[in-house]
Coordinates of C-alpha atoms in Angstrom, one line a residue:
X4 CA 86.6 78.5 161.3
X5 CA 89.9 77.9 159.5
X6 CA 90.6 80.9 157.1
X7 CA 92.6 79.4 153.5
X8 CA 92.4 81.3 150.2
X9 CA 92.6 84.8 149.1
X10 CA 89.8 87.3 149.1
X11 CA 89.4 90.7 147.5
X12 CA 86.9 93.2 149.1
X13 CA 85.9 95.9 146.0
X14 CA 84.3 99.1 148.1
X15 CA 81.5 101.3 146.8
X16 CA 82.0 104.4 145.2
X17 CA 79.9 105.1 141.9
X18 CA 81.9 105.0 138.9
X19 CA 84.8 106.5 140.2
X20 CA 85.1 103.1 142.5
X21 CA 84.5 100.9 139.0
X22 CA 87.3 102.4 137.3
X23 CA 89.3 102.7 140.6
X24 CA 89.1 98.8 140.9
X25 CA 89.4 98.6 137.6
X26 CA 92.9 99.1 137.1
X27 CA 93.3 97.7 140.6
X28 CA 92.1 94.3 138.8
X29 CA 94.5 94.7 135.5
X30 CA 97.5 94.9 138.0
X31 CA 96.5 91.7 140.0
X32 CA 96.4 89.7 136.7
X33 CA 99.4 90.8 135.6
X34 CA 101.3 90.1 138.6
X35 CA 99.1 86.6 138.2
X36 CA 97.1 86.5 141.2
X37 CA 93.6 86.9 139.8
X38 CA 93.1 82.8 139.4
X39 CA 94.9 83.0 143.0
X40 CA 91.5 84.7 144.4
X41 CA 89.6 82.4 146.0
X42 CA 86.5 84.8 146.8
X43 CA 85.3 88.6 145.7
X44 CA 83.0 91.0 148.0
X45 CA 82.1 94.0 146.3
X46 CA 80.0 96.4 147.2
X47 CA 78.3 99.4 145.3
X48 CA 80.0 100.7 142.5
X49 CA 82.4 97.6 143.1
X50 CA 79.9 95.3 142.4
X51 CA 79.7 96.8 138.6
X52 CA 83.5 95.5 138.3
X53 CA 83.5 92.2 140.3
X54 CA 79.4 91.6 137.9
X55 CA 81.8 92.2 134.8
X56 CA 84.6 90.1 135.7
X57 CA 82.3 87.5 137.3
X58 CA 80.5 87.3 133.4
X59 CA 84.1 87.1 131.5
X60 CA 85.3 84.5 133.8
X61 CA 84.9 81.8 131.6
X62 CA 86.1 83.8 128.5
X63 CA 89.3 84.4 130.3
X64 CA 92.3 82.7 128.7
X65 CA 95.2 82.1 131.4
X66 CA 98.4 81.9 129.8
X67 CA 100.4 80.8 133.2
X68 CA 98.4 82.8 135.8
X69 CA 97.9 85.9 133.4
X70 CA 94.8 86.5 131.2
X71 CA 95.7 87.7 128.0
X72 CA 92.7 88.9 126.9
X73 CA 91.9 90.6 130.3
X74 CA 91.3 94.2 128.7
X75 CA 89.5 92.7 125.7
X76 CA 86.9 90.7 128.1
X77 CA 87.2 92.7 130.8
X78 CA 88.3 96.8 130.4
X79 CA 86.4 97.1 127.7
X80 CA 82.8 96.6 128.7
X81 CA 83.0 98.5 132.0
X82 CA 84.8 101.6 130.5
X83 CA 81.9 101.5 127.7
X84 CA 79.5 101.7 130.6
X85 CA 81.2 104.5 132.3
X86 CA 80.5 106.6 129.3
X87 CA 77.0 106.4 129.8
X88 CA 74.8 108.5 132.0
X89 CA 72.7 106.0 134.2
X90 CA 71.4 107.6 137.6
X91 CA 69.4 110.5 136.3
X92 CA 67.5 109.0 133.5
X93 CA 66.7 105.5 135.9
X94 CA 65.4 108.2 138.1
X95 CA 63.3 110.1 135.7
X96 CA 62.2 106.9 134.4
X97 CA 61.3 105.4 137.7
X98 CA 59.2 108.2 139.0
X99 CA 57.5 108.2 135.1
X100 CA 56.1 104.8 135.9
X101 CA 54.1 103.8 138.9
X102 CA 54.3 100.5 140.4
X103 CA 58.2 100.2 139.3
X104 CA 60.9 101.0 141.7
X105 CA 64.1 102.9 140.7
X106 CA 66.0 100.4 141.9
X107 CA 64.3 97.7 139.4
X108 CA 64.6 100.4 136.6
X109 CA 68.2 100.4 137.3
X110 CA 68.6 96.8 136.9
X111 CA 66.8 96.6 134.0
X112 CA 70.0 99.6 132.7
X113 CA 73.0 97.1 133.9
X114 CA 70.7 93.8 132.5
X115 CA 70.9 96.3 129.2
X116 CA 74.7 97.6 129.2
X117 CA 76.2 94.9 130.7
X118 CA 75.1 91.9 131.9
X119 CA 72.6 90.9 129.9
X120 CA 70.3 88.0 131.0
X121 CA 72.7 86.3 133.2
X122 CA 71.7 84.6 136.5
X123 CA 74.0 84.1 139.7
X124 CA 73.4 80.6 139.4
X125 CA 75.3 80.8 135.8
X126 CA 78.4 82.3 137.5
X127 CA 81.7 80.2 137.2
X128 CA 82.0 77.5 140.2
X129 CA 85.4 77.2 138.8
X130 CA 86.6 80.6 139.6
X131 CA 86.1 83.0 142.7
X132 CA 83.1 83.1 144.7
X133 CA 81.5 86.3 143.8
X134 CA 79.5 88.1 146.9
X135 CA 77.5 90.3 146.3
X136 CA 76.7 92.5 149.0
X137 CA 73.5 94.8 149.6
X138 CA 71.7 96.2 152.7
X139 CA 68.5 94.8 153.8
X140 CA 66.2 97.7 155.1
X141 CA 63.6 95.8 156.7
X142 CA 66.1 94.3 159.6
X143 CA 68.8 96.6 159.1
X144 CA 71.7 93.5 158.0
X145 CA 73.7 92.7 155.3
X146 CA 72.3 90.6 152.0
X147 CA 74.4 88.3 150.3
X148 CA 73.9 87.8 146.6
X149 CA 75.8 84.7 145.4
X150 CA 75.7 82.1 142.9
X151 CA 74.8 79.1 145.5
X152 CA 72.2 81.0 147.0
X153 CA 68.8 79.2 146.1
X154 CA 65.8 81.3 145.4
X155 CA 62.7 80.4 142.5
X156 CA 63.0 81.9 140.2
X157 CA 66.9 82.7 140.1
X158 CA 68.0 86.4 140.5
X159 CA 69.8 88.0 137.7
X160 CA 73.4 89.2 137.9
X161 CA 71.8 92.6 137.3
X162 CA 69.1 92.6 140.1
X163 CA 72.0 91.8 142.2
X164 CA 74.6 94.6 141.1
X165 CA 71.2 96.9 141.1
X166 CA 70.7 96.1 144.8
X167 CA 74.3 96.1 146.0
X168 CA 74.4 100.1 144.8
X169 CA 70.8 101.3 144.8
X170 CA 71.9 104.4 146.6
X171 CA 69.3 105.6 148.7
X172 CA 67.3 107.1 148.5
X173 CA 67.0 108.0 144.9
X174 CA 68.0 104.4 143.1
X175 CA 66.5 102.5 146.2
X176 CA 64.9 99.9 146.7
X177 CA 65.9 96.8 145.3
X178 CA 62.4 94.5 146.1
X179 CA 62.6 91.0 145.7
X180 CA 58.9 89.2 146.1
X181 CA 59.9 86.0 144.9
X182 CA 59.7 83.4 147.9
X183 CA 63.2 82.5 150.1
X184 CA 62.7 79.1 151.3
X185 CA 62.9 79.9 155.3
X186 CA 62.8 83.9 155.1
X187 CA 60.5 87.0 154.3
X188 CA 58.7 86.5 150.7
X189 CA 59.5 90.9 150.5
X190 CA 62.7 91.6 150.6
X191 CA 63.6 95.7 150.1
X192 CA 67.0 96.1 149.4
X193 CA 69.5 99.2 149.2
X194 CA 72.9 100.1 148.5
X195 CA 75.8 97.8 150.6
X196 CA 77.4 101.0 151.8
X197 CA 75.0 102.1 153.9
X198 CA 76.2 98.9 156.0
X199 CA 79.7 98.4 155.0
X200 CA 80.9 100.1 152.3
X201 CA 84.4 98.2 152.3
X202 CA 82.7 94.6 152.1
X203 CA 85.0 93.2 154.6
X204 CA 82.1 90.8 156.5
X205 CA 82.3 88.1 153.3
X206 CA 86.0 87.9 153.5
X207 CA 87.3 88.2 156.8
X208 CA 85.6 85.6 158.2
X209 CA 87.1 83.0 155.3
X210 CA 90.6 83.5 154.0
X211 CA 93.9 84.3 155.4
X212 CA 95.1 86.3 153.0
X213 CA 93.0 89.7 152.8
X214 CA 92.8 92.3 149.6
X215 CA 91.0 95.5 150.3
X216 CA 90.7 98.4 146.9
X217 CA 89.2 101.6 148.8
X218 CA 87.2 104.1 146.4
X219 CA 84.8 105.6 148.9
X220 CA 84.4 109.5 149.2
X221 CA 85.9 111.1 152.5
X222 CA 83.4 113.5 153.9
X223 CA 83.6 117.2 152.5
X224 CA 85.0 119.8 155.3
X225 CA 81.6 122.8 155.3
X226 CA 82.9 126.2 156.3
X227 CA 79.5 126.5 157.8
X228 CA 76.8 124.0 158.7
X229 CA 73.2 125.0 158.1
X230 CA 71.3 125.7 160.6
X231 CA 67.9 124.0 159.7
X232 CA 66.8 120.6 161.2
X233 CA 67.0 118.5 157.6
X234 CA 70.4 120.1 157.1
X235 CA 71.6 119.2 160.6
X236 CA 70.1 115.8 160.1
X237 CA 72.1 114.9 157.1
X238 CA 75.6 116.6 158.2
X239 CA 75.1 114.1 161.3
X240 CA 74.1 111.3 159.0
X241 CA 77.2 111.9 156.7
X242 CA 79.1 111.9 160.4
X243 CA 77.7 109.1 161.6
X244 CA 78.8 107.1 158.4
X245 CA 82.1 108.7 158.0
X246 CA 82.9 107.2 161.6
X247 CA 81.6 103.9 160.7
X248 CA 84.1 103.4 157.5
X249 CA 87.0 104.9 159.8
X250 CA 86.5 102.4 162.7
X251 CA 86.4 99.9 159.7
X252 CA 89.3 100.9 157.8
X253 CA 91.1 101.3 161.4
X254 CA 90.2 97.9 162.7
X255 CA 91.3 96.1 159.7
X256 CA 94.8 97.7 160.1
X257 CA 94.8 96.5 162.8
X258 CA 94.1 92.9 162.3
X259 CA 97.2 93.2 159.6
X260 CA 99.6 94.6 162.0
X261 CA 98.3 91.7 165.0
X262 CA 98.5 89.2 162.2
X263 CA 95.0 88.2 162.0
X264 CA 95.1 87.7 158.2
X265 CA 98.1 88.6 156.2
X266 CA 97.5 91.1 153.4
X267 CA 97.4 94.3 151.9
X268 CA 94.9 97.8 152.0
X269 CA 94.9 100.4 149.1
X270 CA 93.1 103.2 149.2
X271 CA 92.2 106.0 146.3
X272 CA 93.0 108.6 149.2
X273 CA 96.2 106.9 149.7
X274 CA 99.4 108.6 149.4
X275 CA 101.8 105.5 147.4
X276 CA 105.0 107.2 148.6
X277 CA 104.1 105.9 152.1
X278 CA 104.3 102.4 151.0
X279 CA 108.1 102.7 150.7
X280 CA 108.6 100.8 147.0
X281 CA 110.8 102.8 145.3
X282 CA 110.1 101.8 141.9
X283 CA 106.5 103.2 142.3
X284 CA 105.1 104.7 139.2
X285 CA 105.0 108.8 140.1
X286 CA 101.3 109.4 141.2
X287 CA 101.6 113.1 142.9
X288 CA 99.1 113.4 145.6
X289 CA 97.9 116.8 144.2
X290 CA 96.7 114.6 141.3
X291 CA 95.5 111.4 143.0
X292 CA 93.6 113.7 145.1
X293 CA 91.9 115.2 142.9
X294 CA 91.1 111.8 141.2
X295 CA 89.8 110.3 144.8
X296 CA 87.3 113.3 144.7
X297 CA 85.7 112.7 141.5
X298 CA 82.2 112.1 142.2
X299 CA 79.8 109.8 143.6
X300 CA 77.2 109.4 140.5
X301 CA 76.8 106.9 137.8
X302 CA 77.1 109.9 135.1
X303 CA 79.1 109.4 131.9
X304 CA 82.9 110.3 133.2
X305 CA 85.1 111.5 130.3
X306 CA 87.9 109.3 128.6
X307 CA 90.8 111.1 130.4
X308 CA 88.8 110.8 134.1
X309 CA 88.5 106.9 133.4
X310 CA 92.0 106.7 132.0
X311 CA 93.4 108.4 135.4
X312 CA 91.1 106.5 137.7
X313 CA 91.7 103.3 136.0
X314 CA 95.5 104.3 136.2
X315 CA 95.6 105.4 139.9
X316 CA 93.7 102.1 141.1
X317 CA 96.4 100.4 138.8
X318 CA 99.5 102.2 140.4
X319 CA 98.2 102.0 144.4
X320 CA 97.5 98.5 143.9
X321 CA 101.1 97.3 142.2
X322 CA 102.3 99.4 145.7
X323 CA 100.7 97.6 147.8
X324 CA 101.1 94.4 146.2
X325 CA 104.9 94.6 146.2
X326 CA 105.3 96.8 149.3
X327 CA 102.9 93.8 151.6
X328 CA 102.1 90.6 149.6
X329 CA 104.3 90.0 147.1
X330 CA 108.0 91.7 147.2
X331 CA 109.4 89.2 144.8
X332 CA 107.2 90.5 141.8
X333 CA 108.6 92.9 139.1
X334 CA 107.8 96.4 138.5
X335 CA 105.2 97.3 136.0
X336 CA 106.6 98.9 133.0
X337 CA 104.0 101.7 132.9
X338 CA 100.8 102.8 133.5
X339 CA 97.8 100.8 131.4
X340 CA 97.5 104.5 129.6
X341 CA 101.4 106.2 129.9
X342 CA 99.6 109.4 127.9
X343 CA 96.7 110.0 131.2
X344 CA 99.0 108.6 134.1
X345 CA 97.2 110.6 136.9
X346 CA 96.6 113.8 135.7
X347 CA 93.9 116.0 137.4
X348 CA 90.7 114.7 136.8
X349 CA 87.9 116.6 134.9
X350 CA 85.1 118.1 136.8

């Protein structure tokens, strides 16, 4: 297969991966390569950001190759979702009516917040192809959610965000029951990360040029593990996974450095003064740190939080961007909100 375009891999991460991205997103559109993008794989938390940008496509007024209204259209809705508290009340909510999955319950919350009625069908066919990923548990394989995908009646842009980070296993499943011409009528779906968390499969395989925003957690250090079978279980579970996403990250460096795919990684863990750019904006690792540990939820995060996160993503990206892809581009002034830059986040 020949590889042409430019595709963006969003990972999971709860909110703290939506505002990560975020600001990963205002930087690319500044330095004009959002129409550049020829296809977005998000996973999890990414998915909320690709869903919102996906549904202001259209809205989206390019002056050159920059949207001017970007944080209008685009900032604006998803930081007003990461002031609310979604995961325990979809919870509460799903175990308070029988019959209805969590998972549904939470896509009725993002249909409510966000995305309204939308189908994937109604997504641009001008702009990027928007895959959305999720986990199939039934054969253990990734799901694709995009807008060419042909199933009666159409899925909604929420029902596909819902699946891509139904966390399991309290916001999982995802069921589908609507008949796929040439596939299982039932389909249970859960969160993408539980496959691939960095969403690499939908991109890899297509373009030539290769953008990966890393939000995901890094496995906590225990002074002590339990002793008891279910804690056992899920310290090797949490191994298990933290291996996968390391072999991932690790092989994709290495397709870079063999040159596979040209391209660039950013990471939330990662420390921007290896990327050599000089004019960097200052993002001590103490702080960023701190930021890259925020939680895994989708609880309300405070203003300064999302102003640090979105910040961060902003700051590692323009790095990256200018240290790999693009060394001709100009610095960015300063960070999307100078008062926050990357200041410890709140706990």
């Amino acid at each position: 297969m020949t590889r042409t375009g430019v595709g963006l891999c969003l990972s999971g991460g709860g909110y703290r991966a939506m505002l990560f991205h975020l600001g990963a997103l205002w930087r690319i559109n500044e330095l004009g390569w959002l129409p550049r993008l020829t296809r977005i794989s998000s996973v999890s938390g990414g998915s909320i950001t690709a869903g919102a940008l996906a549904v202001a496509w259209p809205r989206l007024e390019f002056t050159g190759e920059v949207a001017a209204n970007f944080t209008d259209e685009v900032v604006r809705p998803v930081r007003a979702l990461a002031g609310r508290t979604l995961d325990v009340p979809v919870i509460l909510r799903g175990l308070a009516t029988p019959g209805r999955s969590t998972g549904e319950v939470l896509a009725a919350a993002y249909r409510k917040h966000l995305f309204g009625d939308v189908l994937l069908p109604d997504l641009p066919a001008g702009g990027p192809h928007f895959v959305f990923t999720a986990t199939d548990l039934q054969d253990g394989d990734q799901w694709w959610f995009y807008r060419e995908r042909q199933q009666d009646p159409p899925v909604q842009l929420a029902t596909a965000v819902a699946a891509s980070s139904a966390f399991p296993p309290f916001l999982s499943p995802v069921v589908l029951t609507t008949p796929v011409p040439g596939e299982d009528s039932r389909i249970e779906l859960s969160d993408a990360g539980v496959f691939d968390n960095l969403g690499l499969d939908a991109v890899i395989g297509h373009c030539d040029t290769v953008l990966v925003s890393d939000a995901g957690k890094r496995m906590d250090r225990m002074r002590s593990v339990s002793r008891s079978w279910p804690g056992q279980l899920l310290r090797t579970v949490d191994i298990m996974d933290n291996q996968v996403r390391t072999l991932r990250t690790s092989s994709l460096i290495e397709s870079y450095v063999e040159g596979e795919f040209r391209g660039a990684y950013w990471g939330s863990y990662s420390d921007i003064g290896n990327f050599e750019v000089a004019d960097a904006l200052p993002a001590p690792v103490r702080q960023t740190l701190a930021l890259a540990g925020s939680p895994t939820r989708l609880r309300r995060v405070p203003d300064a939080t999302q102003e640090g996160l979105i910040n961060w993503g902003y700051a590692i990206c323009d790095a990256a961007m200018r240290r790999w892809v693009d060394r001709e581009a100009k610095p960015p002034r300063d960070f999307p909100y100078p008062a926050t830059a990357v200041g410890r986040a709140a706990r």
